[in-house]
Backbone as JSON Lines, residues from 0, in Angstrom:
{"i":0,"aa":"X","n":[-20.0,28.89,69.42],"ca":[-20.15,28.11,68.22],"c":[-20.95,28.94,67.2]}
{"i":1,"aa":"X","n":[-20.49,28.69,66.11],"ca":[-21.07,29.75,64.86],"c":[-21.9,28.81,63.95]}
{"i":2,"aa":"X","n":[-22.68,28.92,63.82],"ca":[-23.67,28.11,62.77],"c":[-24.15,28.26,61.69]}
{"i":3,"aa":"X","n":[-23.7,28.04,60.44],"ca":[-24.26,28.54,59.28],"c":[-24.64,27.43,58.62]}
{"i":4,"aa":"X","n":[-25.52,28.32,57.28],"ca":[-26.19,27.58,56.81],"c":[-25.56,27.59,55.36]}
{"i":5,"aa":"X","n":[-25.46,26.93,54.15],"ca":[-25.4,27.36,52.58],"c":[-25.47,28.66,52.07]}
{"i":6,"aa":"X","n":[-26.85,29.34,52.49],"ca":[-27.19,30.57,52.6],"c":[-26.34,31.46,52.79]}
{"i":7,"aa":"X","n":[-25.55,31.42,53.95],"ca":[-24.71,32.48,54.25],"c":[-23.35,32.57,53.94]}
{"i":8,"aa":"X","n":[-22.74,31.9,53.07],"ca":[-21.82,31.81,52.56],"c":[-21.5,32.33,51.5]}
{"i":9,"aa":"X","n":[-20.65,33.33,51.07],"ca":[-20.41,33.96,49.92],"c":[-20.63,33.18,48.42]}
{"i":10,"aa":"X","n":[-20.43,33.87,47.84],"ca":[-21.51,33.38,46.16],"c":[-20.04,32.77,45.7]}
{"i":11,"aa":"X","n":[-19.01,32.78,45.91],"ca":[-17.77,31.69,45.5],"c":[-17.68,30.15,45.67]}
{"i":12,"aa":"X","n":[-17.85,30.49,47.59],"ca":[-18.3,29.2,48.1],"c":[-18.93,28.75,48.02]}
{"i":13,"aa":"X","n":[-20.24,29.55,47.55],"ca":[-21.44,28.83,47.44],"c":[-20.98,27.58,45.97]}
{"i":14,"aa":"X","n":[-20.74,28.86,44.89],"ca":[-20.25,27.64,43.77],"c":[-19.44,26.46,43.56]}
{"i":15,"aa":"X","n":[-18.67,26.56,44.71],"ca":[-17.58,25.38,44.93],"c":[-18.14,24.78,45.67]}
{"i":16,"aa":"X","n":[-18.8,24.87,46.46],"ca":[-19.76,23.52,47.24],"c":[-20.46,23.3,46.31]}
{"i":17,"aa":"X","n":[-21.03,23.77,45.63],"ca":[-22.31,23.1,44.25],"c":[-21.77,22.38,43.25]}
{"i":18,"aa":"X","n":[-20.65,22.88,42.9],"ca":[-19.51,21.72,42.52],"c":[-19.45,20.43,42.7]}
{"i":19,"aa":"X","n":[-19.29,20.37,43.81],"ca":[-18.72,19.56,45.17],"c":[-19.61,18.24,45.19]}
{"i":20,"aa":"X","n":[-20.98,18.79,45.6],"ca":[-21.99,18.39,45.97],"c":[-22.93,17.79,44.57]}
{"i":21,"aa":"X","n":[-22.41,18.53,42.95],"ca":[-23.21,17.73,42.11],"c":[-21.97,16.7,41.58]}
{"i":22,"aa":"X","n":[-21.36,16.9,41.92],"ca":[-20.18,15.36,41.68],"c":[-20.28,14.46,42.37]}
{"i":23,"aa":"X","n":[-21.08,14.82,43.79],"ca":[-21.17,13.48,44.48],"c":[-22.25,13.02,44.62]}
{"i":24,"aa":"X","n":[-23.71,13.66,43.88],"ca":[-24.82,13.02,43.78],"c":[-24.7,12.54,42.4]}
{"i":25,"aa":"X","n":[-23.82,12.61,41.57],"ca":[-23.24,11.99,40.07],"c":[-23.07,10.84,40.68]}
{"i":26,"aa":"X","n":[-21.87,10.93,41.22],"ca":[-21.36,9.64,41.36],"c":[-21.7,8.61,42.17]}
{"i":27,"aa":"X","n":[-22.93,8.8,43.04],"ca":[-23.72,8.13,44.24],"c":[-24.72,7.42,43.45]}
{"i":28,"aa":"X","n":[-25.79,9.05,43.09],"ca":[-26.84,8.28,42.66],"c":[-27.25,8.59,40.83]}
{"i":29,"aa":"X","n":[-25.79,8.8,40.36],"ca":[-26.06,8.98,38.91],"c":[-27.08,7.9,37.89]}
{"i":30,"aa":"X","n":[-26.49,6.65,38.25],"ca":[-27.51,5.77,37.66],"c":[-28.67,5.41,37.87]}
{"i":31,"aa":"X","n":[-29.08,6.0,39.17],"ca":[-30.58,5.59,39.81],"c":[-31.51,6.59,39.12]}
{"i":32,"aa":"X","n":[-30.67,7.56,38.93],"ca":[-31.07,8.98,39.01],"c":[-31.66,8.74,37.12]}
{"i":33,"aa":"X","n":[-30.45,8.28,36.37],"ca":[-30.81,7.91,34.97],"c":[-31.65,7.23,34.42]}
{"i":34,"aa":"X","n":[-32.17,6.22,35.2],"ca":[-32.6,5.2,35.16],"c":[-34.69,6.18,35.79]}
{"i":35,"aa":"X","n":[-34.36,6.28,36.63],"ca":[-35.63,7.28,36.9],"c":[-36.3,8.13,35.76]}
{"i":36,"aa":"X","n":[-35.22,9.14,35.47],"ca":[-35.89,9.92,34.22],"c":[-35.95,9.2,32.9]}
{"i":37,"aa":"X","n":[-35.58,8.47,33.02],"ca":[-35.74,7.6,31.63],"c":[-37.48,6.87,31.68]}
{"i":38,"aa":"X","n":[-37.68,6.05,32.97],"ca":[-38.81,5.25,33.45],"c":[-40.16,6.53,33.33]}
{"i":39,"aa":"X","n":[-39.41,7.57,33.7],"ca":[-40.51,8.77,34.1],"c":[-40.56,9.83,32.97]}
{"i":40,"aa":"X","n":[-39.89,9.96,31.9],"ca":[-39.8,10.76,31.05],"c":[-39.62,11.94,31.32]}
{"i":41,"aa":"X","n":[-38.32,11.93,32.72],"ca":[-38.2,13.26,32.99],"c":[-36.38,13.45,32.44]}
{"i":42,"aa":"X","n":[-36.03,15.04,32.82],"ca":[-35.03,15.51,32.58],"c":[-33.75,15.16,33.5]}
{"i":43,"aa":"X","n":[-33.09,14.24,32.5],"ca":[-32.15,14.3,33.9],"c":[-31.33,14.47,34.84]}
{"i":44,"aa":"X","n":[-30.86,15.97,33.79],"ca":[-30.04,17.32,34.27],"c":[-30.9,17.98,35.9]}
{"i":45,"aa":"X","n":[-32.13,18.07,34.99],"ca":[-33.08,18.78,36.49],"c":[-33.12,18.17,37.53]}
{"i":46,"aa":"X","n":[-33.21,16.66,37.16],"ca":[-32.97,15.72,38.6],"c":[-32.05,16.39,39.43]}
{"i":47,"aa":"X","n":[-30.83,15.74,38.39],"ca":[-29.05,15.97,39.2],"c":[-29.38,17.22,39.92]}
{"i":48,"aa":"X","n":[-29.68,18.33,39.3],"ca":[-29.98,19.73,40.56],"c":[-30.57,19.1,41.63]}
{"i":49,"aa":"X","n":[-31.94,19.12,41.5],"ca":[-32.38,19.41,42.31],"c":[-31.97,18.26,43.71]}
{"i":50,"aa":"X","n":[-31.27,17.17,43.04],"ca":[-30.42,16.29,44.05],"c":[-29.74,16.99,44.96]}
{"i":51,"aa":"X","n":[-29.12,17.94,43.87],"ca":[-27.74,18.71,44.2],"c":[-27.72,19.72,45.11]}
{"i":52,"aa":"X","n":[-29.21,20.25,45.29],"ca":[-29.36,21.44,46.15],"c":[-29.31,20.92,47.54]}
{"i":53,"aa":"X","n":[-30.27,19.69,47.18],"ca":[-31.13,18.91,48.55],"c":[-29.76,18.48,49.32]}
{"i":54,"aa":"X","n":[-29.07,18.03,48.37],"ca":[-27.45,17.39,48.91],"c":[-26.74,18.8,49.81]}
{"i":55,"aa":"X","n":[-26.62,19.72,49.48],"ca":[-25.95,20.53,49.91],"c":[-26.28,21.07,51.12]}
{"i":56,"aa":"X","n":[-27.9,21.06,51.3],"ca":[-28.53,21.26,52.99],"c":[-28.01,20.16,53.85]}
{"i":57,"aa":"X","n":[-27.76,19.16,53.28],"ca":[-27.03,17.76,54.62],"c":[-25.51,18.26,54.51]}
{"i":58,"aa":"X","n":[-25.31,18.72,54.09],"ca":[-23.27,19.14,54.3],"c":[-23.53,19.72,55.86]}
{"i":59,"aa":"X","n":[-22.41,19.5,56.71],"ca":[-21.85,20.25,58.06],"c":[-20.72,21.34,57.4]}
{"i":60,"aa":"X","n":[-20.86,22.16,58.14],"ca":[-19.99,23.51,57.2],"c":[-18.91,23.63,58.28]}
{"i":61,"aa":"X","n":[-17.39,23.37,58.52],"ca":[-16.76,23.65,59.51],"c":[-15.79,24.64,59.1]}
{"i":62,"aa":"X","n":[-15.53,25.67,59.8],"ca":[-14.35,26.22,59.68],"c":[-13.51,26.97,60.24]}
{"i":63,"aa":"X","n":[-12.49,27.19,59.58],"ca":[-11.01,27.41,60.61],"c":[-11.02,29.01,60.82]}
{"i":64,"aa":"X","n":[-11.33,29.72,61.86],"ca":[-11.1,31.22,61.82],"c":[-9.85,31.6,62.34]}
């Protein structure tokens, strides 16, 4: 069994999972997320990242060799 992490994945994949992964903390927790930086006077582009990173360490990476 081969185990990787985000990390080790070429800088393509990497961008298409980051893709991936800020479309679905959009669409999960976009309004919580809006609603936060608004309450908090924060940014809420920087949120969505840093959602987006955190999101991407819980992905399982499988693949077909």
């Amino acid at each position: 069994m081969i185990k990787l992490n985000f990390n080790n994945l070429d800088e393509e994949t990497q961008s298409y999972l980051h893709s991936l992964s800020k479309k679905d903390v959009e669409s999960r927790y976009g309004k919580l997320l809006w609603e936060y930086a608004i309450n908090h006077q924060l940014d809420y582009n920087k949120l969505v990242e840093d959602e987006t990173i955190r999101n991407l360490y819980n992905y399982k990476y499988i693949f077909n060799i």
